[in-house]
PDB file of C-alpha atoms in Angstrom:
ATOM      1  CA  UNK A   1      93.692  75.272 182.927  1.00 67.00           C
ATOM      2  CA  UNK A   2      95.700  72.850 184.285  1.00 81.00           C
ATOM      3  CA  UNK A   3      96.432  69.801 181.567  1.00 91.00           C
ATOM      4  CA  UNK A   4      98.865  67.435 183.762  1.00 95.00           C
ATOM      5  CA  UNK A   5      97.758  67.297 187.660  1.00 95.00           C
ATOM      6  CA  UNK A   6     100.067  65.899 190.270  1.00 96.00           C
ATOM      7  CA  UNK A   7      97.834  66.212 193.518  1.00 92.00           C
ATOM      8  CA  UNK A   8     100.480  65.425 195.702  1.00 95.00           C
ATOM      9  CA  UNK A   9     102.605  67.583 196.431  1.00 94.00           C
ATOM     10  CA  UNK A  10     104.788  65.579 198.715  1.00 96.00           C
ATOM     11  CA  UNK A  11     105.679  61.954 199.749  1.00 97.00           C
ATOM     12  CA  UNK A  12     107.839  60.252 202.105  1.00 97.00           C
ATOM     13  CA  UNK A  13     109.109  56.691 201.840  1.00 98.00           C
ATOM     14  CA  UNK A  14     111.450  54.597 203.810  1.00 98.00           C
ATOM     15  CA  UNK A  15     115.062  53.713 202.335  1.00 97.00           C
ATOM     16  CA  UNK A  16     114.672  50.582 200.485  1.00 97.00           C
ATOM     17  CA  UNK A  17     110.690  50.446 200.057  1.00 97.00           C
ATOM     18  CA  UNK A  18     108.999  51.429 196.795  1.00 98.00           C
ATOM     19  CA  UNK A  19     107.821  54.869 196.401  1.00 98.00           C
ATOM     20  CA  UNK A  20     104.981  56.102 193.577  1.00 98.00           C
ATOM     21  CA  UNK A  21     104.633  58.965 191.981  1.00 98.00           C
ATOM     22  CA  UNK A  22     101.043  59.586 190.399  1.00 98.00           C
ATOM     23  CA  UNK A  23      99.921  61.765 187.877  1.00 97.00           C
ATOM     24  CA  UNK A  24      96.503  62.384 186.009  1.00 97.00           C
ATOM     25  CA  UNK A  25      96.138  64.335 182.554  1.00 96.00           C
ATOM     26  CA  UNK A  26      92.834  65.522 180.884  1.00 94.00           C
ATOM     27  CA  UNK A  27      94.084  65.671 177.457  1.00 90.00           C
ATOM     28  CA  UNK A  28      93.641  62.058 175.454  1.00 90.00           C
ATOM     29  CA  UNK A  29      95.771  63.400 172.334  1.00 89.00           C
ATOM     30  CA  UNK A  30      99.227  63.382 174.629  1.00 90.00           C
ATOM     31  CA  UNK A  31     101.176  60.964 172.683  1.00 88.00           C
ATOM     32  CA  UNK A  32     104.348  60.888 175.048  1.00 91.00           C
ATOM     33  CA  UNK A  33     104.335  61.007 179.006  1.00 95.00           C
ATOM     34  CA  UNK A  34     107.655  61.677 180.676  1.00 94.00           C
ATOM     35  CA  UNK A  35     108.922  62.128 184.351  1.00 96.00           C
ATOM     36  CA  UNK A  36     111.553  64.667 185.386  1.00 96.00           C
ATOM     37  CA  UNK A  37     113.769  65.091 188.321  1.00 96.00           C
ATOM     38  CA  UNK A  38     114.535  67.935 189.956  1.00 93.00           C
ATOM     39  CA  UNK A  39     117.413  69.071 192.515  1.00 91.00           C
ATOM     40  CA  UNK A  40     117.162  72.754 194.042  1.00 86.00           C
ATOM     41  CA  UNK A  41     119.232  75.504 191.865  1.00 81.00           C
ATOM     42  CA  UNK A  42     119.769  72.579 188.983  1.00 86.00           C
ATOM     43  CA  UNK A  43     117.035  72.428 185.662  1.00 89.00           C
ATOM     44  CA  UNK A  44     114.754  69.109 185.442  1.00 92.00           C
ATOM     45  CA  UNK A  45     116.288  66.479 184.168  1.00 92.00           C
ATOM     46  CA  UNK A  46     114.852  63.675 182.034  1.00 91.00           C
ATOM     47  CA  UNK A  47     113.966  60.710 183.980  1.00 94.00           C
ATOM     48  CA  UNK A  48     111.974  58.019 182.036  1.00 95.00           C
ATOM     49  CA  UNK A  49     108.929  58.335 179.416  1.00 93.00           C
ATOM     50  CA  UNK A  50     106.534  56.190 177.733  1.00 94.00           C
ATOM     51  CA  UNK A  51     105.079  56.484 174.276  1.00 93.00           C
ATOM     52  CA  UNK A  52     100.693  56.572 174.442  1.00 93.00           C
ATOM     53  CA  UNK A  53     100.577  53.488 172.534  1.00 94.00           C
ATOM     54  CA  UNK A  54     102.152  51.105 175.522  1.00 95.00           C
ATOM     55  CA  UNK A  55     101.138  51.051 179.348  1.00 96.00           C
ATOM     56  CA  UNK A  56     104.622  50.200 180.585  1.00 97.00           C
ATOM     57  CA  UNK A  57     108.293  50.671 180.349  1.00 96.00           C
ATOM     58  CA  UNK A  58     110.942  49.957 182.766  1.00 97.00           C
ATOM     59  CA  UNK A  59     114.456  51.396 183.245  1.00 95.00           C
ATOM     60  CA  UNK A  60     116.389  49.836 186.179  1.00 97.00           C
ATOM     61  CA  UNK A  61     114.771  50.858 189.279  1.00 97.00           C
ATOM     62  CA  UNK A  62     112.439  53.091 187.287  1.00 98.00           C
ATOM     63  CA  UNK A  63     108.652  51.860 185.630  1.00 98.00           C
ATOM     64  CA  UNK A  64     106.501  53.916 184.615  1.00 98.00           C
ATOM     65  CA  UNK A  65     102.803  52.914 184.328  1.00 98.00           C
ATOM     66  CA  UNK A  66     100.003  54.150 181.765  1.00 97.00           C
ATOM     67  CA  UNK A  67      96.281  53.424 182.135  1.00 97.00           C
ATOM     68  CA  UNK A  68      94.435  55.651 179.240  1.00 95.00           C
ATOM     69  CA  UNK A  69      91.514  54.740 179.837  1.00 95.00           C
ATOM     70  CA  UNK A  70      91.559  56.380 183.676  1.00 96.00           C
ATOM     71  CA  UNK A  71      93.950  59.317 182.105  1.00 96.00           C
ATOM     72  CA  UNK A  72      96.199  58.514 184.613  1.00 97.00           C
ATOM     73  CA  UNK A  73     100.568  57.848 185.098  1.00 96.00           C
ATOM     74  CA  UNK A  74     102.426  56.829 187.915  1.00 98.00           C
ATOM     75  CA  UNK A  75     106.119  56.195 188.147  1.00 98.00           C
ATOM     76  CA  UNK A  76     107.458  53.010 190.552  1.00 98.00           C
ATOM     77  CA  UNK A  77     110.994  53.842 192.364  1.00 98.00           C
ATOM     78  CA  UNK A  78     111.868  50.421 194.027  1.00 97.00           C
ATOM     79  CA  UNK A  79     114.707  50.208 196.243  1.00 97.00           C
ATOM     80  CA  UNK A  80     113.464  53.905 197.034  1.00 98.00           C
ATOM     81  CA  UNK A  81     117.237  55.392 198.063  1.00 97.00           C
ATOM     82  CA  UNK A  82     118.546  58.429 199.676  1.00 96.00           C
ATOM     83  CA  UNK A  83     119.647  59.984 196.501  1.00 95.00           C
ATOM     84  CA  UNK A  84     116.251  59.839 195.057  1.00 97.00           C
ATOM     85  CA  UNK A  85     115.276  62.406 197.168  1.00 97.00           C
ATOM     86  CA  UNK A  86     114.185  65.677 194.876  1.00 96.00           C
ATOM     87  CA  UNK A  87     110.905  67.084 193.085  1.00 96.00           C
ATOM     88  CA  UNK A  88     109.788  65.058 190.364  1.00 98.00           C
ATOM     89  CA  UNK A  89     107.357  66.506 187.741  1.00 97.00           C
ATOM     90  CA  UNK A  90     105.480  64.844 185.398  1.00 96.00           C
ATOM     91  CA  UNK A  91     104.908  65.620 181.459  1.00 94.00           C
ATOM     92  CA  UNK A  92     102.637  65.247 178.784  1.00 93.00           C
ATOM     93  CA  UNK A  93     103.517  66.360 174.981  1.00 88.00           C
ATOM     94  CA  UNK A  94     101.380  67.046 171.927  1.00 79.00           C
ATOM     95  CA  UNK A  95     103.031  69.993 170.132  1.00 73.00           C
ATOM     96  CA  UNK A  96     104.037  71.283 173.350  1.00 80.00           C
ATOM     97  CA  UNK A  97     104.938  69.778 176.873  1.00 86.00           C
ATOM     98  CA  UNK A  98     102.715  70.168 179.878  1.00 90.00           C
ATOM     99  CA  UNK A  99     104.268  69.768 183.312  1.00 93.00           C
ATOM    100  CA  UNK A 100     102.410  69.121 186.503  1.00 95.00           C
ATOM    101  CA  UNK A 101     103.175  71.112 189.375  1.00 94.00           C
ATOM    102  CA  UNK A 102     105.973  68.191 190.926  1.00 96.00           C
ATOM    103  CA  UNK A 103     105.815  65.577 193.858  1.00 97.00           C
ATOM    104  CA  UNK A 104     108.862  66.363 196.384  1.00 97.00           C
ATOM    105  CA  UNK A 105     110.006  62.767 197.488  1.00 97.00           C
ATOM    106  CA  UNK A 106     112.339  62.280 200.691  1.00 97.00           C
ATOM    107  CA  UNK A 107     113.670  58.990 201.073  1.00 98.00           C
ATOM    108  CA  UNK A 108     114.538  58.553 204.440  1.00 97.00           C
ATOM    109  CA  UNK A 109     117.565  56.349 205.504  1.00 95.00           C
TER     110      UNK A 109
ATOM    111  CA  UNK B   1     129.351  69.707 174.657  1.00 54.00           C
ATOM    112  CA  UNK B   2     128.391  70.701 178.095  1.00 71.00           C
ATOM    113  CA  UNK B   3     124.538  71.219 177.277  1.00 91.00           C
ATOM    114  CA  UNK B   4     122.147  73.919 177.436  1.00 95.00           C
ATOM    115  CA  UNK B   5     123.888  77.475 178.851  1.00 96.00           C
ATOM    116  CA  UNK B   6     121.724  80.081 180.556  1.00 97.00           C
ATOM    117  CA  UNK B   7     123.321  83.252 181.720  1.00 96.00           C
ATOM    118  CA  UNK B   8     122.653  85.125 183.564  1.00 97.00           C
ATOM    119  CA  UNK B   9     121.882  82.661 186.471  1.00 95.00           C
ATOM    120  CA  UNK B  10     120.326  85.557 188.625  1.00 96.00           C
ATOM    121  CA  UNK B  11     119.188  89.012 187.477  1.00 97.00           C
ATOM    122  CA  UNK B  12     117.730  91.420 189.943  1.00 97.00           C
ATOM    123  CA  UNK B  13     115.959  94.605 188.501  1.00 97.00           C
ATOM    124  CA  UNK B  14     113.946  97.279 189.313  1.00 97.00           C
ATOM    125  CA  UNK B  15     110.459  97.176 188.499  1.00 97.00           C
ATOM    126  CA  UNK B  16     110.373  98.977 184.813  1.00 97.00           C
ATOM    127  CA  UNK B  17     113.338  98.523 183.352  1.00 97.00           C
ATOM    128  CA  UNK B  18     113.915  95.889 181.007  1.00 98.00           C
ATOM    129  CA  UNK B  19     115.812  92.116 181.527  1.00 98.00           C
ATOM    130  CA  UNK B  20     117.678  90.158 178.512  1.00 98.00           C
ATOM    131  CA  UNK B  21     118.203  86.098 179.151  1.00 98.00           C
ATOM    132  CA  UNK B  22     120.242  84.448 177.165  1.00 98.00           C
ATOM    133  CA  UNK B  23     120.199  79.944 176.011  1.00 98.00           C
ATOM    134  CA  UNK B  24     122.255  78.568 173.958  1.00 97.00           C
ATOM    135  CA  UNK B  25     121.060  74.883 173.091  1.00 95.00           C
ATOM    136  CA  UNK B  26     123.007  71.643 172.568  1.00 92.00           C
ATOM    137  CA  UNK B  27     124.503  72.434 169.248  1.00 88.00           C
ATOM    138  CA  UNK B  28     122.517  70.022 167.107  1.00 85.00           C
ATOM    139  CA  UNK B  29     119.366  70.403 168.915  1.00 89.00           C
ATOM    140  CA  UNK B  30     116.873  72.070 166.521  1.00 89.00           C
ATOM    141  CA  UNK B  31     113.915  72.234 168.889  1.00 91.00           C
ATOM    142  CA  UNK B  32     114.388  75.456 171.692  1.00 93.00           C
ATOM    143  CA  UNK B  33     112.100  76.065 174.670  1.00 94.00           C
ATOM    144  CA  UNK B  34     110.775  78.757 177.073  1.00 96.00           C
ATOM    145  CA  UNK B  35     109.572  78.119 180.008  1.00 95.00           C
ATOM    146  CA  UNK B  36     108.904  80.140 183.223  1.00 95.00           C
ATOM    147  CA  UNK B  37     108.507  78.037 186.854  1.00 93.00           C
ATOM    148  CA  UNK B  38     107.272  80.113 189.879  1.00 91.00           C
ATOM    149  CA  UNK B  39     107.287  78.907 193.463  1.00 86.00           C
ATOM    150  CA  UNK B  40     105.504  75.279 193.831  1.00 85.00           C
ATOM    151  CA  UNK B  41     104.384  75.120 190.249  1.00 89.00           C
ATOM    152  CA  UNK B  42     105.832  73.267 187.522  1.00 91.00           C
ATOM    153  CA  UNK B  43     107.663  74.949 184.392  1.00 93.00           C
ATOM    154  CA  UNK B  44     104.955  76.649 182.339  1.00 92.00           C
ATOM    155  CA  UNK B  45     105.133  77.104 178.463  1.00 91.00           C
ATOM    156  CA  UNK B  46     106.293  80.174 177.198  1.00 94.00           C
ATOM    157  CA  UNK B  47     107.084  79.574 173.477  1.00 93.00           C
ATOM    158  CA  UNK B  48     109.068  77.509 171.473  1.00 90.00           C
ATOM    159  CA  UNK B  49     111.311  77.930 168.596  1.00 92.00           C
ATOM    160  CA  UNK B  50     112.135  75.271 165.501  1.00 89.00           C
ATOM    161  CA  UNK B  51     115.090  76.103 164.301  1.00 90.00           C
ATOM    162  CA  UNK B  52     114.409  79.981 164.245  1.00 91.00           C
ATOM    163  CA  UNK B  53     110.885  79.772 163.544  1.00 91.00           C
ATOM    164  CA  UNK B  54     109.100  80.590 166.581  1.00 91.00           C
ATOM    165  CA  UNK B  55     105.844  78.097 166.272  1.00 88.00           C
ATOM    166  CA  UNK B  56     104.183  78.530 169.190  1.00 85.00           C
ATOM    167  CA  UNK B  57     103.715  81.393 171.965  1.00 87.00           C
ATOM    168  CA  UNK B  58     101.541  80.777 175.519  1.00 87.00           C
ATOM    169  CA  UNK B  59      99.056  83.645 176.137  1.00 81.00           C
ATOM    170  CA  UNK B  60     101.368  83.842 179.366  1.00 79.00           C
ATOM    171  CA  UNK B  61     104.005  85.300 177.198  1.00 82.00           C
ATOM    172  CA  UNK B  62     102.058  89.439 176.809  1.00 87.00           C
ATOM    173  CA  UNK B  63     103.600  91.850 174.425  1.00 91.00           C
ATOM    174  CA  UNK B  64     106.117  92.845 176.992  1.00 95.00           C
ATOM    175  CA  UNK B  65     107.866  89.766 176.033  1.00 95.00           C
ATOM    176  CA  UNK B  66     109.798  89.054 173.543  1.00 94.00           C
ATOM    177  CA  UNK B  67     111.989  85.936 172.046  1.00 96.00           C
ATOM    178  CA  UNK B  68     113.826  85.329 169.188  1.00 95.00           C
ATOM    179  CA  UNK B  69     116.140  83.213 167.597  1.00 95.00           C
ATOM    180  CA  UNK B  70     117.949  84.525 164.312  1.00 90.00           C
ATOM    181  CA  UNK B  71     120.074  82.136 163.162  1.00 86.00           C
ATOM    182  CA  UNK B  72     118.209  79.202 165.066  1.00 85.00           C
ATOM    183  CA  UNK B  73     121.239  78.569 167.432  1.00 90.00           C
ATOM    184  CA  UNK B  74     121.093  80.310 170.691  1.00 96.00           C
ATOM    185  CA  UNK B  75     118.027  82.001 171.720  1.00 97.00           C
ATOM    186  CA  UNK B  76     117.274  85.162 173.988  1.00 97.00           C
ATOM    187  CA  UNK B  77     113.825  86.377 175.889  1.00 97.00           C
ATOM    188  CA  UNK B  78     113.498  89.877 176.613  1.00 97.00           C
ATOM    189  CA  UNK B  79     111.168  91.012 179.218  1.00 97.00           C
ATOM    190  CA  UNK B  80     110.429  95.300 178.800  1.00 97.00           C
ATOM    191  CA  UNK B  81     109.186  96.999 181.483  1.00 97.00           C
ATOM    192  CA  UNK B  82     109.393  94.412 184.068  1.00 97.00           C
ATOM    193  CA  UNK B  83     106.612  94.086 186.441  1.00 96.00           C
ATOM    194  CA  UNK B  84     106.938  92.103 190.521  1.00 95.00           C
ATOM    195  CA  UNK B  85     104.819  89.473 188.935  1.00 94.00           C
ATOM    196  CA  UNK B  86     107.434  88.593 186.476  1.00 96.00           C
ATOM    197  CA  UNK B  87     109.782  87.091 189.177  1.00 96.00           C
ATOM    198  CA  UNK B  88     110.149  83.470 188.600  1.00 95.00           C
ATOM    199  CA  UNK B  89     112.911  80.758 187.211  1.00 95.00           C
ATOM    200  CA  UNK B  90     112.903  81.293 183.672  1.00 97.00           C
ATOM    201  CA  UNK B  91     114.164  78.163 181.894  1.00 96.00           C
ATOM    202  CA  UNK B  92     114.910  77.170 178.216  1.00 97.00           C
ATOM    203  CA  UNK B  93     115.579  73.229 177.252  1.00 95.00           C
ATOM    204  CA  UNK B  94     116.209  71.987 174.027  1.00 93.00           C
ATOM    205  CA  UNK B  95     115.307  69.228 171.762  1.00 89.00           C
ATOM    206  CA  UNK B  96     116.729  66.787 168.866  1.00 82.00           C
ATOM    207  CA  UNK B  97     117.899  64.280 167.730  1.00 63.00           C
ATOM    208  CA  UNK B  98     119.763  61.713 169.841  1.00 53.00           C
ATOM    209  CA  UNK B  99     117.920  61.870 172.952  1.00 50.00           C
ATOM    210  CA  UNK B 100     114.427  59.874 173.897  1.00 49.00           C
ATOM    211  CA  UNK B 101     111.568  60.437 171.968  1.00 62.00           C
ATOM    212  CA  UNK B 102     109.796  63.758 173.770  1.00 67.00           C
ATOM    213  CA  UNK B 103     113.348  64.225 175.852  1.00 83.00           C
ATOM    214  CA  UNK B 104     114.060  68.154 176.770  1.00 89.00           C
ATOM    215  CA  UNK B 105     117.149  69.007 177.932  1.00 91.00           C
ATOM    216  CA  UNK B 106     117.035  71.951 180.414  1.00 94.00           C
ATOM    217  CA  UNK B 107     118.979  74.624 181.304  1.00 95.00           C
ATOM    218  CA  UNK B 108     119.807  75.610 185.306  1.00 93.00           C
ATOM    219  CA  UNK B 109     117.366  78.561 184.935  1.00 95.00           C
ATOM    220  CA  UNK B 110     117.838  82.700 184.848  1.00 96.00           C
ATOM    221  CA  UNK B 111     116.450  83.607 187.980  1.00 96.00           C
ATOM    222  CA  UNK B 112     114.855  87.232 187.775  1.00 97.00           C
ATOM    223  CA  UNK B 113     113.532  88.897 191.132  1.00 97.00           C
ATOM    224  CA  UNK B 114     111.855  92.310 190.014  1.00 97.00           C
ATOM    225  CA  UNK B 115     112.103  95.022 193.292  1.00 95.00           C
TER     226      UNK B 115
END
């Protein structure tokens, strides 16, 4: 029973372009929605989040974007760069965190 | 503080006999996870701890697992009897105050591969 739903499961974007990450959830009580970012042999690390009660928050190159009413998140990268290149896995928390199964991005030079 | 520890990185076992991971959390975290992450999935819930009450446990985690954390600082996950299926990244991430609202902090994973 999959909660959090990333279908997928990878992307490529051009150095310098915008890349987005999407993300649907079933469950309407989630009150936080976070992204994580993953490098091979390393545990996710914390990205961005958003609380349920806005639709947008921004951190540098970062925004992440909430529509409730579709159940649905996606996260904006723009410049897209090199370095950005990993899996990145959604979340949704209630008592517990959900994770969807990840996006791997490449960002090609 | 470096963050969360997990040791050991890799365990390999033979099928039946029994695996002990170890997490110790960011010391003033007070919220401790479980989770376990298998090839092209995302980490699934095991069970968390609060302090060391253990408040939640996944029907993934059967009675061949076990977790506990006594004095609600480090935490340790015992698998008995291991079984092939078990292999996976098993990671643990903490809680608490000081980072963003919902934040985990993860560990870099115990990898187990059961023979």
């Amino acid at each position: 029973d999959q909660q959090v739903k990333q279908n997928s499961p990878s992307l490529s974007v051009q150095e310098g372009r915008i890349s987005i990450l999407n993300c649907d959830y079933t469950n309407s009580m989630f009150d936080y929605f976070l992204w994580y970012k993953k490098y091979p042999a390393e545990g996710p690390t914390f990205l961005i989040s958003i609380s349920s009660i806005k639709d947008k928050n921004e951190d540098g190159r970062f925004t992440v974007f909430l529509n409730k009413s579709a159940k649905h998140l996606s996260l904006h990268i723009v410049p897209s760069q090199p370095g950005d290149s990993a899996v990145y896995f959604c979340a949704a928390s209630g008592n517990q965190f959900y994770f969807g199964t990840g996006t791997s991005l490449t960002v090609i030079p | 503080d470096t963050g969360v520890s997990q040791n050991p990185r890799h365990k390999i076992t033979k099928r039946g006999q029994n695996v002990t991971f170890r997490c110790d959390p960011i010391s003033e975290h007070n919220r401790l996870y479980w989770y376990r992450q298998t090839l092209g999935q995302g980490p699934e819930f095991l069970t968390y701890f609060q302090n060391e009450a253990q408040l939640e446990k996944s029907r993934l985690l059967s009675d061949r697992f076990s977790a506990e954390r006594p004095k609600g600082s480090f935490s340790t996950l015992e698998i008995q009897r291991t079984e092939q299926g078990d292999s996976a990244m098993y990671l643990c991430a903490s809680s608490g105050p000081g980072g963003a609202t919902g934040e985990l902090f993860f560990g870099e994973g115990s990898r187990l591969t059961v023979l």
